[in-house]
Amino acid sequence: MAGYTHAKDEHLQRLRRIEGQVRGLQRMVEEDKYCIDVLTQVSAVTRALQSFSLGLLDEHLAGCVVDAAARGGPEAEAKVREASEAIARLVRS
């Protein structure tokens, strides 16, 4: 089971809001809105996605990684490495 399953509805609602923001960006471009206004909205969408990602990462660390660490062994090492790689990808983006 995925670590976010308990909050799946909230996650989907949040992603739908972000999807609406992206559609709003498309509309802004179609309507030739001022560049700075479009960039401001791009920044808002980016922050929303980053916030979603950090929340999901937090849930993964608190659930999957902690559970694997408690069991120990190769699975624990793999989960920690996987989380580190995910963090590195988020930092680079």
PDB file of C-alpha atoms in Angstrom:
ATOM      1  CA  MET A   1       0.000   0.000   0.000  1.00  0.00           C
ATOM      2  CA  ALA A   2       1.237   3.493  -0.832  1.00  0.00           C
ATOM      3  CA  GLY A   3       2.196   5.701   2.094  1.00  0.00           C
ATOM      4  CA  TYR A   4      -0.239   8.401   0.990  1.00  0.00           C
ATOM      5  CA  THR A   5      -3.305   6.129   0.734  1.00  0.00           C
ATOM      6  CA  HIS A   6      -4.793   7.447   3.986  1.00  0.00           C
ATOM      7  CA  ALA A   7      -4.901  10.970   2.482  1.00  0.00           C
ATOM      8  CA  LYS A   8      -5.605  10.037  -1.122  1.00  0.00           C
ATOM      9  CA  ASP A   9      -8.741  12.191  -1.413  1.00  0.00           C
ATOM     10  CA  GLU A  10      -6.943  15.262  -0.087  1.00  0.00           C
ATOM     11  CA  HIS A  11      -4.030  14.667  -2.457  1.00  0.00           C
ATOM     12  CA  LEU A  12      -6.355  14.291  -5.428  1.00  0.00           C
ATOM     13  CA  GLN A  13      -8.210  17.465  -4.473  1.00  0.00           C
ATOM     14  CA  ARG A  14      -4.932  19.355  -4.244  1.00  0.00           C
ATOM     15  CA  LEU A  15      -3.763  18.015  -7.615  1.00  0.00           C
ATOM     16  CA  ARG A  16      -7.070  19.050  -9.203  1.00  0.00           C
ATOM     17  CA  ARG A  17      -6.522  22.573  -7.892  1.00  0.00           C
ATOM     18  CA  ILE A  18      -3.052  22.581  -9.434  1.00  0.00           C
ATOM     19  CA  GLU A  19      -4.507  21.249 -12.676  1.00  0.00           C
ATOM     20  CA  GLY A  20      -6.942  24.174 -12.634  1.00  0.00           C
ATOM     21  CA  GLN A  21      -4.049  26.569 -12.142  1.00  0.00           C
ATOM     22  CA  VAL A  22      -2.284  25.082 -15.170  1.00  0.00           C
ATOM     23  CA  ARG A  23      -5.455  25.412 -17.265  1.00  0.00           C
ATOM     24  CA  GLY A  24      -5.588  29.022 -16.105  1.00  0.00           C
ATOM     25  CA  LEU A  25      -2.052  29.484 -17.416  1.00  0.00           C
ATOM     26  CA  GLN A  26      -3.100  28.091 -20.779  1.00  0.00           C
ATOM     27  CA  ARG A  27      -6.015  30.537 -20.866  1.00  0.00           C
ATOM     28  CA  MET A  28      -3.731  33.412 -19.994  1.00  0.00           C
ATOM     29  CA  VAL A  29      -1.446  32.581 -22.921  1.00  0.00           C
ATOM     30  CA  GLU A  30      -4.408  32.122 -25.263  1.00  0.00           C
ATOM     31  CA  GLU A  31      -5.666  35.558 -24.198  1.00  0.00           C
ATOM     32  CA  ASP A  32      -2.226  37.170 -24.628  1.00  0.00           C
ATOM     33  CA  LYS A  33      -1.994  38.257 -20.998  1.00  0.00           C
ATOM     34  CA  TYR A  34       0.957  40.315 -19.819  1.00  0.00           C
ATOM     35  CA  CYS A  35       4.156  38.230 -19.518  1.00  0.00           C
ATOM     36  CA  ILE A  36       4.803  39.167 -15.907  1.00  0.00           C
ATOM     37  CA  ASP A  37       1.270  38.107 -14.924  1.00  0.00           C
ATOM     38  CA  VAL A  38       1.810  34.722 -16.598  1.00  0.00           C
ATOM     39  CA  LEU A  39       5.173  34.322 -14.863  1.00  0.00           C
ATOM     40  CA  THR A  40       3.574  35.157 -11.523  1.00  0.00           C
ATOM     41  CA  GLN A  41       1.080  32.353 -12.057  1.00  0.00           C
ATOM     42  CA  VAL A  42       3.844  29.964 -13.156  1.00  0.00           C
ATOM     43  CA  SER A  43       5.573  30.720  -9.867  1.00  0.00           C
ATOM     44  CA  ALA A  44       2.358  29.954  -7.951  1.00  0.00           C
ATOM     45  CA  VAL A  45       1.928  26.613  -9.737  1.00  0.00           C
ATOM     46  CA  THR A  46       5.567  25.753  -9.122  1.00  0.00           C
ATOM     47  CA  ARG A  47       5.199  26.495  -5.401  1.00  0.00           C
ATOM     48  CA  ALA A  48       2.007  24.423  -5.244  1.00  0.00           C
ATOM     49  CA  LEU A  49       3.746  21.437  -6.853  1.00  0.00           C
ATOM     50  CA  GLN A  50       6.757  21.828  -4.583  1.00  0.00           C
ATOM     51  CA  SER A  51       4.512  21.924  -1.536  1.00  0.00           C
ATOM     52  CA  PHE A  52       2.665  18.820  -2.714  1.00  0.00           C
ATOM     53  CA  SER A  53       5.963  17.039  -3.354  1.00  0.00           C
ATOM     54  CA  LEU A  54       7.352  17.893   0.079  1.00  0.00           C
ATOM     55  CA  GLY A  55       4.189  16.669   1.763  1.00  0.00           C
ATOM     56  CA  LEU A  56       4.324  13.411  -0.145  1.00  0.00           C
ATOM     57  CA  LEU A  57       8.003  13.012   0.697  1.00  0.00           C
ATOM     58  CA  ASP A  58       7.272  13.638   4.368  1.00  0.00           C
ATOM     59  CA  GLU A  59       4.599  10.937   4.336  1.00  0.00           C
ATOM     60  CA  HIS A  60       6.992   8.554   2.599  1.00  0.00           C
ATOM     61  CA  LEU A  61       9.718   9.171   5.175  1.00  0.00           C
ATOM     62  CA  ALA A  62       7.340   8.863   8.117  1.00  0.00           C
ATOM     63  CA  GLY A  63       5.755   5.697   6.766  1.00  0.00           C
ATOM     64  CA  CYS A  64       7.653   3.584   4.257  1.00  0.00           C
ATOM     65  CA  VAL A  65      11.177   4.563   5.278  1.00  0.00           C
ATOM     66  CA  VAL A  66      10.590   4.368   9.033  1.00  0.00           C
ATOM     67  CA  ASP A  67       8.893   0.967   8.664  1.00  0.00           C
ATOM     68  CA  ALA A  68      11.737  -0.378   6.529  1.00  0.00           C
ATOM     69  CA  ALA A  69      14.343   1.037   8.922  1.00  0.00           C
ATOM     70  CA  ALA A  70      12.644  -0.691  11.855  1.00  0.00           C
ATOM     71  CA  ARG A  71      12.896  -4.008  10.015  1.00  0.00           C
ATOM     72  CA  GLY A  72      16.505  -3.328   9.030  1.00  0.00           C
ATOM     73  CA  GLY A  73      18.532  -5.140   6.433  1.00  0.00           C
ATOM     74  CA  PRO A  74      18.876  -4.480   2.704  1.00  0.00           C
ATOM     75  CA  GLU A  75      15.318  -3.184   2.373  1.00  0.00           C
ATOM     76  CA  ALA A  76      16.036  -0.430   4.890  1.00  0.00           C
ATOM     77  CA  GLU A  77      19.174   0.589   3.054  1.00  0.00           C
ATOM     78  CA  ALA A  78      17.278   0.602  -0.256  1.00  0.00           C
ATOM     79  CA  LYS A  79      14.462   2.755   1.141  1.00  0.00           C
ATOM     80  CA  VAL A  80      16.902   5.294   2.611  1.00  0.00           C
ATOM     81  CA  ARG A  81      18.839   5.445  -0.670  1.00  0.00           C
ATOM     82  CA  GLU A  82      15.592   5.810  -2.619  1.00  0.00           C
ATOM     83  CA  ALA A  83      14.483   8.671  -0.355  1.00  0.00           C
ATOM     84  CA  SER A  84      17.876  10.387  -0.677  1.00  0.00           C
ATOM     85  CA  GLU A  85      17.658  10.181  -4.456  1.00  0.00           C
ATOM     86  CA  ALA A  86      14.128  11.594  -4.401  1.00  0.00           C
ATOM     87  CA  ILE A  87      15.293  14.484  -2.211  1.00  0.00           C
ATOM     88  CA  ALA A  88      18.177  15.165  -4.595  1.00  0.00           C
ATOM     89  CA  ARG A  89      15.755  15.285  -7.543  1.00  0.00           C
ATOM     90  CA  LEU A  90      13.485  17.710  -5.695  1.00  0.00           C
ATOM     91  CA  VAL A  91      16.401  19.957  -4.760  1.00  0.00           C
ATOM     92  CA  ARG A  92      17.614  20.063  -8.368  1.00  0.00           C
ATOM     93  CA  SER A  93      14.172  20.926  -9.747  1.00  0.00           C
TER      94      SER A  93
END
